[in-house]
XYZ file of C-alpha atoms in Angstrom:
580
model
C -60.661 56.170 -89.373
C -58.366 53.727 -91.138
C -60.860 52.704 -93.581
C -59.414 51.571 -97.205
C -60.029 54.332 -99.750
C -62.821 53.288 -102.016
C -62.635 52.393 -105.312
C -63.996 54.644 -108.205
C -66.448 52.927 -109.589
C -66.115 54.636 -113.102
C -62.311 53.304 -113.030
C -63.665 49.591 -113.233
C -63.656 47.273 -116.232
C -67.294 46.593 -115.275
C -68.319 49.930 -115.357
C -66.720 50.421 -118.779
C -68.401 47.472 -120.258
C -71.612 48.937 -118.683
C -71.031 52.001 -120.635
C -70.377 50.328 -123.884
C -73.985 47.811 -123.083
C -75.785 51.593 -122.462
C -74.580 53.033 -125.849
C -76.414 50.439 -127.737
C -79.211 49.650 -125.504
C -82.274 48.831 -126.805
C -85.142 48.186 -124.460
C -87.620 45.604 -125.865
C -89.875 44.095 -123.151
C -92.468 42.692 -125.664
C -89.599 40.875 -127.555
C -87.971 39.936 -124.825
C -91.353 38.111 -123.264
C -91.973 37.021 -126.442
C -88.562 35.318 -126.873
C -87.984 34.168 -123.411
C -91.056 32.095 -122.482
C -89.915 31.713 -118.202
C -88.782 35.598 -118.011
C -91.102 36.194 -115.175
C -89.653 33.232 -113.871
C -86.153 33.778 -114.589
C -86.546 37.231 -112.775
C -88.443 36.007 -109.600
C -86.950 36.055 -106.162
C -88.379 35.557 -102.787
C -86.891 36.868 -99.766
C -88.944 35.878 -96.813
C -92.536 36.420 -97.389
C -91.564 38.857 -100.290
C -92.423 38.067 -103.923
C -90.182 40.129 -105.882
C -90.686 40.008 -109.723
C -88.027 41.822 -111.761
C -88.792 40.874 -114.966
C -90.462 43.994 -116.197
C -87.141 45.962 -115.621
C -84.840 46.649 -118.356
C -82.461 44.018 -117.892
C -80.732 41.336 -119.837
C -78.547 38.241 -118.685
C -75.334 40.480 -120.192
C -76.087 43.657 -118.012
C -76.804 41.720 -114.979
C -73.795 39.965 -115.303
C -71.681 43.238 -115.793
C -73.588 44.853 -112.830
C -73.076 41.633 -110.636
C -69.410 42.187 -111.460
C -69.092 45.608 -110.541
C -70.542 45.291 -106.937
C -67.673 42.547 -106.893
C -64.829 45.467 -108.267
C -66.287 47.680 -105.696
C -66.175 45.374 -102.691
C -69.683 45.799 -102.038
C -69.771 42.201 -100.335
C -66.521 43.340 -97.969
C -68.009 46.538 -97.144
C -71.355 45.370 -96.133
C -69.601 42.471 -93.901
C -67.634 45.406 -92.315
C -70.840 46.571 -91.462
C -72.218 43.870 -90.305
C -69.279 43.520 -87.961
C -69.410 46.327 -86.459
C -66.225 48.057 -88.257
C -66.225 52.275 -88.488
C -67.544 52.457 -92.134
C -69.500 55.499 -90.959
C -65.674 57.334 -91.472
C -66.815 61.114 -91.018
C -68.438 60.563 -87.433
C -66.285 57.629 -86.686
C -69.330 55.498 -85.971
C -70.079 51.493 -86.346
C -73.030 51.046 -88.296
C -75.149 48.562 -86.464
C -78.842 48.979 -86.997
C -78.898 45.439 -88.144
C -77.896 44.666 -84.265
C -81.185 46.169 -83.106
C -83.119 43.147 -84.451
C -80.463 40.070 -83.912
C -81.825 37.166 -82.070
C -81.531 37.287 -78.362
C -78.926 35.034 -77.846
C -76.923 35.898 -80.551
C -73.608 37.761 -79.512
C -71.727 40.719 -81.384
C -68.760 42.302 -79.718
C -68.487 45.728 -81.070
C -65.576 47.822 -79.392
C -65.411 45.496 -76.345
C -69.181 45.476 -75.734
C -71.893 42.926 -76.840
C -74.084 45.016 -78.402
C -76.780 42.680 -78.669
C -77.277 42.142 -75.007
C -77.233 45.987 -74.629
C -80.316 46.077 -76.844
C -82.343 43.345 -75.304
C -82.000 44.867 -71.872
C -82.707 48.319 -73.219
C -85.958 46.397 -75.394
C -86.968 45.121 -71.798
C -87.467 47.971 -70.512
C -89.556 49.458 -73.096
C -91.476 46.366 -73.262
C -91.993 46.695 -69.748
C -93.053 50.431 -69.667
C -95.483 49.411 -72.655
C -97.504 46.631 -71.220
C -98.001 49.215 -68.308
C -99.653 51.501 -70.789
C -101.624 48.808 -72.905
C -102.620 47.306 -68.759
C -104.479 51.203 -68.104
C -101.812 50.785 -65.224
C -99.565 53.720 -66.046
C -101.606 56.241 -64.595
C -101.678 60.195 -65.229
C -101.642 63.065 -62.633
C -105.319 62.542 -61.999
C -105.078 58.871 -61.724
C -106.720 58.089 -64.932
C -104.977 56.005 -67.366
C -102.945 56.963 -70.475
C -104.685 56.887 -73.779
C -103.632 59.032 -76.127
C -99.455 58.782 -76.928
C -98.105 61.764 -78.544
C -94.881 61.276 -80.332
C -92.544 64.788 -80.503
C -89.267 64.024 -82.650
C -88.116 64.929 -86.201
C -86.397 63.174 -89.110
C -86.019 59.275 -87.904
C -87.531 60.346 -84.798
C -90.973 61.002 -86.726
C -90.827 59.609 -90.199
C -90.506 56.017 -89.103
C -92.647 55.747 -85.958
C -95.806 57.433 -87.942
C -95.221 55.428 -91.403
C -94.891 52.177 -89.127
C -97.883 52.769 -86.886
C -99.996 53.813 -89.879
C -99.202 50.888 -91.631
C -100.029 48.653 -88.875
C -103.328 50.003 -87.248
C -104.960 47.546 -87.486
C -102.454 45.784 -84.826
C -103.127 48.705 -82.717
C -104.783 48.092 -79.254
C -108.182 49.479 -79.119
C -108.832 52.387 -76.927
C -105.177 53.278 -78.002
C -104.151 56.279 -80.087
C -100.796 57.608 -81.119
C -100.084 61.086 -82.819
C -96.809 62.705 -83.905
C -95.668 66.189 -83.748
C -92.480 67.031 -85.802
C -92.722 70.032 -87.770
C -91.715 73.184 -85.905
C -94.952 74.809 -87.563
C -96.878 75.994 -84.657
C -99.772 74.361 -86.613
C -98.333 71.200 -86.365
C -98.464 71.213 -82.195
C -101.764 73.504 -82.139
C -103.465 70.766 -84.431
C -102.156 67.980 -82.867
C -103.725 68.502 -79.289
C -106.494 70.915 -79.424
C -108.807 67.743 -79.045
C -106.860 65.778 -76.308
C -107.652 65.164 -73.314
C -104.413 66.617 -71.137
C -105.573 64.108 -68.058
C -104.969 61.022 -70.614
C -102.137 62.047 -72.843
C -98.700 60.380 -72.424
C -96.022 62.465 -74.428
C -92.622 60.790 -75.796
C -89.986 63.101 -76.578
C -87.773 61.204 -78.860
C -84.434 63.076 -79.552
C -80.643 61.167 -78.933
C -79.245 64.423 -77.891
C -82.421 66.218 -76.400
C -81.351 69.448 -78.425
C -82.708 69.362 -81.816
C -84.291 72.459 -81.877
C -87.842 71.725 -83.435
C -88.193 68.815 -81.217
C -86.843 70.268 -78.304
C -89.476 73.279 -78.557
C -92.363 71.545 -79.979
C -91.412 69.654 -76.478
C -91.590 72.417 -74.426
C -94.686 73.691 -75.840
C -96.925 70.685 -75.605
C -95.340 70.675 -71.629
C -97.135 73.976 -71.289
C -100.156 72.811 -72.529
C -100.525 70.042 -70.591
C -99.596 71.945 -67.259
C -102.181 74.698 -67.974
C -105.032 72.314 -68.830
C -104.056 70.264 -65.465
C -103.859 73.596 -63.530
C -107.096 74.754 -64.791
C -108.509 71.403 -63.563
C -107.314 72.095 -60.201
C -104.920 68.884 -60.703
C -101.146 70.381 -60.385
C -100.965 72.268 -56.961
C -100.698 76.395 -57.006
C -97.386 76.866 -56.482
C -96.394 73.420 -57.037
C -94.729 71.933 -53.739
C -97.086 69.033 -53.322
C -94.780 66.232 -52.497
C -94.502 62.761 -54.683
C -96.993 60.030 -53.563
C -94.900 57.286 -55.182
C -93.131 56.130 -58.402
C -93.996 57.655 -61.820
C -96.917 55.141 -63.215
C -98.422 53.689 -60.362
C -99.540 57.396 -58.616
C -102.794 57.645 -56.875
C -105.362 60.482 -57.998
C -104.541 64.064 -55.958
C -103.169 67.403 -56.455
C -99.443 67.083 -57.646
C -96.647 69.500 -58.193
C -95.824 70.472 -62.128
C -92.537 68.256 -61.826
C -94.700 65.234 -60.542
C -96.803 66.083 -63.030
C -94.406 65.856 -65.922
C -92.936 63.083 -64.618
C -96.320 60.833 -65.195
C -97.208 62.447 -68.523
C -93.524 62.347 -70.087
C -91.026 60.165 -71.076
C -87.946 60.264 -73.215
C -86.042 58.529 -75.916
C -82.621 60.101 -75.241
C -79.124 59.206 -74.359
C -78.579 62.921 -72.976
C -80.178 61.772 -69.045
C -79.052 65.158 -67.783
C -81.193 67.114 -70.032
C -83.553 65.243 -69.723
C -83.797 65.473 -66.163
C -83.487 69.117 -66.727
C -86.453 69.185 -68.871
C -88.745 67.719 -65.690
C -88.674 63.732 -67.135
C -87.735 61.478 -64.827
C -84.475 59.643 -66.133
C -85.392 56.198 -65.126
C -88.404 57.153 -68.003
C -85.870 57.315 -70.274
C -85.169 54.967 -72.948
C -81.996 55.092 -74.687
C -80.127 53.879 -78.072
C -76.469 54.013 -79.163
C -74.598 56.595 -81.608
C -74.131 53.312 -83.950
C -78.035 53.968 -84.781
C -78.510 56.608 -87.548
C -81.933 58.576 -87.177
C -83.348 57.004 -90.338
C -82.325 53.714 -89.580
C -84.035 53.904 -85.883
C -86.945 52.319 -85.906
C -86.527 48.912 -84.342
C -84.724 50.838 -81.703
C -86.258 52.841 -78.631
C -87.433 55.490 -81.377
C -90.176 53.003 -81.869
C -91.592 53.225 -78.285
C -94.997 54.402 -79.296
C -95.336 51.954 -82.147
C -94.761 49.113 -78.965
C -97.135 50.511 -76.966
C -99.525 50.851 -80.159
C -99.189 47.443 -81.379
C -97.871 45.630 -78.203
C -94.206 43.879 -77.285
C -95.312 40.285 -79.259
C -96.041 42.169 -82.540
C -93.162 44.067 -82.513
C -90.579 41.565 -81.751
C -92.529 39.682 -85.610
C -91.558 43.188 -86.661
C -87.899 42.810 -85.741
C -88.025 39.177 -87.044
C -88.947 40.478 -90.195
C -86.017 42.638 -90.750
C -83.614 40.121 -89.259
C -84.728 37.788 -92.258
C -83.868 40.045 -94.960
C -81.023 40.559 -93.256
C -79.715 37.149 -92.797
C -80.767 36.870 -96.729
C -78.585 39.910 -98.163
C -75.538 38.369 -95.655
C -75.966 35.244 -96.851
C -77.682 35.168 -100.530
C -75.917 34.522 -103.676
C -75.245 37.730 -105.369
C -77.766 36.243 -108.446
C -80.386 35.538 -105.843
C -79.722 38.603 -103.476
C -82.665 40.564 -103.580
C -81.157 43.768 -102.062
C -78.241 43.745 -103.899
C -80.279 43.237 -107.462
C -82.231 45.831 -106.766
C -79.554 48.002 -105.605
C -77.658 47.165 -108.979
C -80.609 48.184 -110.832
C -80.690 51.441 -109.469
C -77.212 52.046 -110.566
C -78.178 51.149 -114.130
C -80.943 53.762 -114.407
C -79.366 56.249 -112.958
C -75.668 56.106 -114.137
C -76.412 54.568 -117.178
C -79.961 54.970 -118.402
C -80.052 58.615 -117.283
C -82.982 58.140 -114.670
C -82.915 60.838 -112.158
C -86.153 59.734 -110.227
C -87.424 56.601 -108.625
C -91.099 55.837 -107.662
C -92.389 53.621 -105.014
C -96.117 52.603 -105.134
C -97.766 50.933 -102.701
C -101.106 49.564 -103.525
C -102.132 49.563 -99.953
C -103.504 52.819 -98.048
C -102.002 51.774 -94.525
C -98.778 52.345 -96.451
C -99.168 55.981 -97.544
C -96.694 57.532 -95.592
C -94.177 54.940 -96.770
C -92.582 56.622 -99.598
C -92.149 59.668 -97.474
C -89.777 57.500 -95.007
C -87.690 56.201 -97.751
C -87.312 59.937 -98.823
C -85.234 60.253 -96.177
C -83.949 56.364 -95.965
C -82.683 56.988 -99.560
C -81.911 60.438 -100.205
C -80.312 61.643 -96.483
C -78.192 58.716 -97.210
C -76.996 58.714 -100.666
C -77.668 62.362 -101.323
C -73.521 63.225 -101.429
C -70.770 64.898 -103.665
C -67.830 63.217 -102.195
C -66.700 59.700 -101.843
C -65.431 58.651 -97.915
C -62.118 59.186 -98.633
C -63.223 63.051 -99.499
C -62.749 63.082 -102.872
C -65.315 64.388 -105.142
C -67.435 62.188 -107.233
C -67.442 62.557 -110.840
C -70.320 60.299 -111.572
C -74.017 60.937 -110.457
C -75.037 59.483 -106.885
C -78.457 59.261 -105.168
C -81.878 60.016 -106.884
C -85.227 61.569 -105.913
C -87.524 59.174 -104.409
C -91.090 59.542 -104.610
C -94.596 58.242 -104.518
C -98.152 57.848 -103.605
C -100.474 54.926 -102.593
C -102.769 53.799 -106.063
C -105.227 54.157 -107.422
C -104.685 57.712 -106.410
C -101.509 58.176 -108.240
C -103.023 57.085 -111.434
C -105.394 59.698 -111.179
C -102.459 62.347 -110.410
C -99.167 61.704 -112.116
C -99.034 58.075 -113.700
C -99.695 60.229 -116.683
C -95.904 61.278 -116.925
C -94.818 57.668 -115.976
C -96.350 55.975 -119.103
C -96.171 58.889 -121.676
C -93.794 61.293 -120.309
C -90.620 61.909 -122.232
C -88.511 61.266 -118.172
C -87.921 57.703 -117.672
C -89.103 56.637 -113.953
C -88.341 53.413 -113.006
C -90.904 52.500 -110.174
C -91.956 49.843 -107.350
C -95.175 48.578 -107.146
C -96.030 46.814 -103.402
C -99.202 44.802 -103.242
C -100.931 42.208 -100.632
C -102.978 39.593 -101.903
C -105.311 39.688 -99.173
C -107.003 42.991 -97.517
C -107.498 43.825 -94.065
C -110.820 45.169 -95.165
C -113.048 42.531 -97.114
C -115.268 44.880 -98.438
C -117.763 44.862 -101.434
C -119.455 46.856 -104.004
C -123.177 45.391 -103.603
C -124.277 47.187 -106.613
C -122.322 45.437 -109.270
C -124.030 42.411 -110.270
C -125.660 39.618 -108.725
C -123.070 38.895 -105.708
C -121.280 42.655 -106.174
C -117.551 43.358 -106.491
C -114.995 42.833 -104.571
C -113.063 45.980 -103.815
C -109.969 44.534 -103.320
C -109.959 42.699 -106.372
C -110.739 46.152 -108.329
C -107.824 47.636 -106.652
C -105.476 44.875 -107.335
C -106.353 44.796 -110.866
C -105.263 48.397 -111.557
C -101.782 46.754 -109.868
C -100.995 44.360 -112.239
C -102.630 46.244 -115.106
C -100.367 49.116 -114.118
C -97.272 47.632 -114.323
C -98.362 45.309 -117.821
C -99.463 48.548 -119.479
C -96.129 50.520 -118.615
C -93.723 47.289 -119.780
C -95.740 46.974 -122.843
C -97.705 50.163 -124.123
C -99.273 50.195 -127.233
C -98.745 50.940 -130.543
C -99.910 52.832 -133.309
C -101.414 49.307 -134.798
C -103.292 48.680 -132.276
C -104.321 51.963 -131.435
C -105.604 51.920 -135.157
C -107.124 48.758 -134.769
C -109.540 49.949 -132.054
C -111.082 52.647 -134.476
C -108.962 55.814 -132.901
C -109.167 58.355 -136.214
C -105.731 59.149 -137.568
C -105.081 62.589 -136.371
C -105.136 61.317 -132.459
C -103.549 58.123 -132.993
C -100.262 60.066 -131.745
C -101.247 60.957 -128.491
C -103.240 57.472 -127.841
C -99.811 55.608 -128.353
C -97.864 54.244 -125.014
C -94.364 53.509 -125.742
C -93.855 50.448 -123.099
C -90.563 49.827 -122.007
C -91.027 51.401 -118.828
C -89.212 49.355 -116.035
C -91.291 48.430 -112.871
C -90.932 45.709 -109.748
C -93.567 44.188 -108.305
C -93.171 43.621 -105.037
C -96.209 41.258 -103.175
C -96.684 39.602 -99.745
C -99.688 37.918 -98.273
C -100.403 40.117 -95.922
C -99.355 43.796 -94.430
C -98.385 42.470 -91.089
C -95.881 43.272 -88.774
C -92.988 40.793 -89.879
C -93.687 42.164 -93.759
C -93.727 45.828 -92.696
C -90.064 44.772 -90.926
C -89.203 42.792 -94.462
C -89.984 46.253 -96.697
C -88.054 48.545 -94.395
C -84.822 46.047 -94.201
C -84.880 45.387 -98.050
C -85.078 49.459 -98.634
C -81.971 49.743 -96.198
C -79.586 47.273 -97.898
C -80.958 48.656 -101.422
C -79.597 51.974 -100.306
C -76.577 50.570 -98.418
C -75.821 48.534 -101.539
C -75.735 52.319 -103.952
C -73.631 54.005 -101.588
C -71.397 51.218 -101.783
C -70.923 50.672 -105.422
C -70.543 55.209 -105.286
C -67.809 54.687 -102.647
C -69.903 57.486 -100.662
C -70.689 57.144 -96.895
C -74.377 56.164 -96.684
C -74.500 57.066 -92.649
C -73.591 60.881 -92.300
C -75.706 63.639 -93.211
C -73.550 67.093 -92.670
C -75.838 68.567 -95.415
C -78.725 68.775 -93.134
C -76.016 71.277 -90.467
C -75.799 74.540 -92.493
C -79.313 75.816 -92.768
C -79.841 74.769 -88.711
C -76.849 77.013 -88.138
C -78.020 79.698 -90.275
C -81.411 79.674 -88.673
C -79.893 80.094 -85.474
C -78.000 83.273 -86.947
C -81.177 84.829 -88.357
C -83.458 84.834 -85.426
C -81.690 88.284 -83.915
C -82.352 89.655 -87.334
C -86.225 88.675 -87.185
C -86.645 89.909 -83.796
C -85.673 92.927 -84.193
C -81.854 93.483 -84.485
C -80.966 95.912 -86.855
C -77.000 94.934 -87.018
C -77.636 91.390 -87.599
C -80.392 92.391 -90.243
C -78.006 94.807 -91.933
C -75.293 92.078 -92.023
C -77.309 89.552 -94.445
C -77.687 89.215 -98.067
C -80.250 91.537 -99.969
C -82.675 88.958 -100.483
C -82.936 87.428 -97.181
C -82.926 90.797 -95.560
C -85.744 91.654 -97.774
C -87.709 88.813 -97.230
C -87.513 89.761 -93.384
C -88.414 92.752 -93.928
C -91.636 91.929 -95.361
C -92.487 89.435 -92.612
C -92.088 92.075 -89.845
C -93.894 94.563 -91.737
C -96.843 91.838 -91.846
C -96.888 90.041 -89.124
C -99.487 90.731 -86.302
C -98.908 90.412 -82.794
């Protein structure tokens, strides 16, 4: 727990100089591009396959110089190195922060607390890969002897957002005949809708919970277990009384009447380190895949939490995914500050949030496959940096975190882009696009050779960042013949900051690169603010209160009388209108 106290960033000389710059700062992207012919080249960086254009940000050389000094004065580099070495930088839980170890090269050695963690990681991956290969080959058989072709991942938070986002993003790489579904919400609608058209004979359930005590996950797992057992019993696959003897090892059993426990062992696997609770649930501990307390949930998609993804895309593609992450890790660890993409993007977020008054940050992927990416980033960024005390316990006296949000283009253009273009609030935005589509479709009715839909799509990507940067002046509006009375409504102020990220294609490696990029952006911001980006105590209070309220909801009048009047009235409304 002996971490050196964090620097209060507001006491640094760089912070004071940035404050002074911000007071007189007048953004002028039109003027900057006119006076700096090489601005695009000057502000474009490369990391792995990612082409990152920072030129349309509200950034000058003076601002960058001060931001890099701020990073130095807040010891960002030292804290990064401490994280990569496995020091216990998660001070409130006294833990190392080693999600980067999950994707280190197989022959690397990283000793943490006396253990080579890379060796442990590769050993667990070997188990997961062997399991995935068996399922993919149709050799992992259910209780009736049929291969399991639908995987239902039951988790919440990092045990859901990462796997579902990555599965959706990499659908072109999913093996034919395999489908993944995901249950997270404790709302019974989620489990009901997800399982209603599934065949229990061909369904494999992965229960992902490190402690195997997460209320939502275990409740959903029990509901899905009952669904599976009821379905198998109705078909005569489970023996009445459940006394049938096991016929062999799980996953290699022939068809026949089985016990409930045997059925569970064939249709359920766990991602957990609590093997006693896994076994108590009915899952064979041999079919449990573990990870470590130095892996935070929101950083865990590249651990055993990604087992559903490994089954879907296969071990070889998953290794490409890990390699992409490693590429960005190495860049973050070794690139010069002025070329270090995660460092620069994190510092830009600090500039906007702490000096230019931005409260939110939009992530706008021009790829339907990335439709869950903004939701994934919401947990990564806001659970990490939604803190109001530094890691030494002192309250901050400056803003931390920002609200992350977004939707895929072009859907967002017809929804919220109005505010980004002409609203009173500045919304820094990251635009993400790929040169090559998965589906090469054409609008055959448009012209002699038809219209390439991807080119139409990307024309919007290019146009939006151009319009946000440069806007449209009153003179330009008038020159179009616009009636004077509506000229003010047609003016676009411009100087709305954007970052453009492009890659050749959305591959497993590129997805890994994008995830690691935002992980390290998040780290940089937390390091500047001196907060612990790796705990999440803020999610606990509501859980504790929910458990305490259950008796009041189910009829305990004494507990009901003890709660505040608003909560009491809401519970009374529920009880009055709930139908049996």
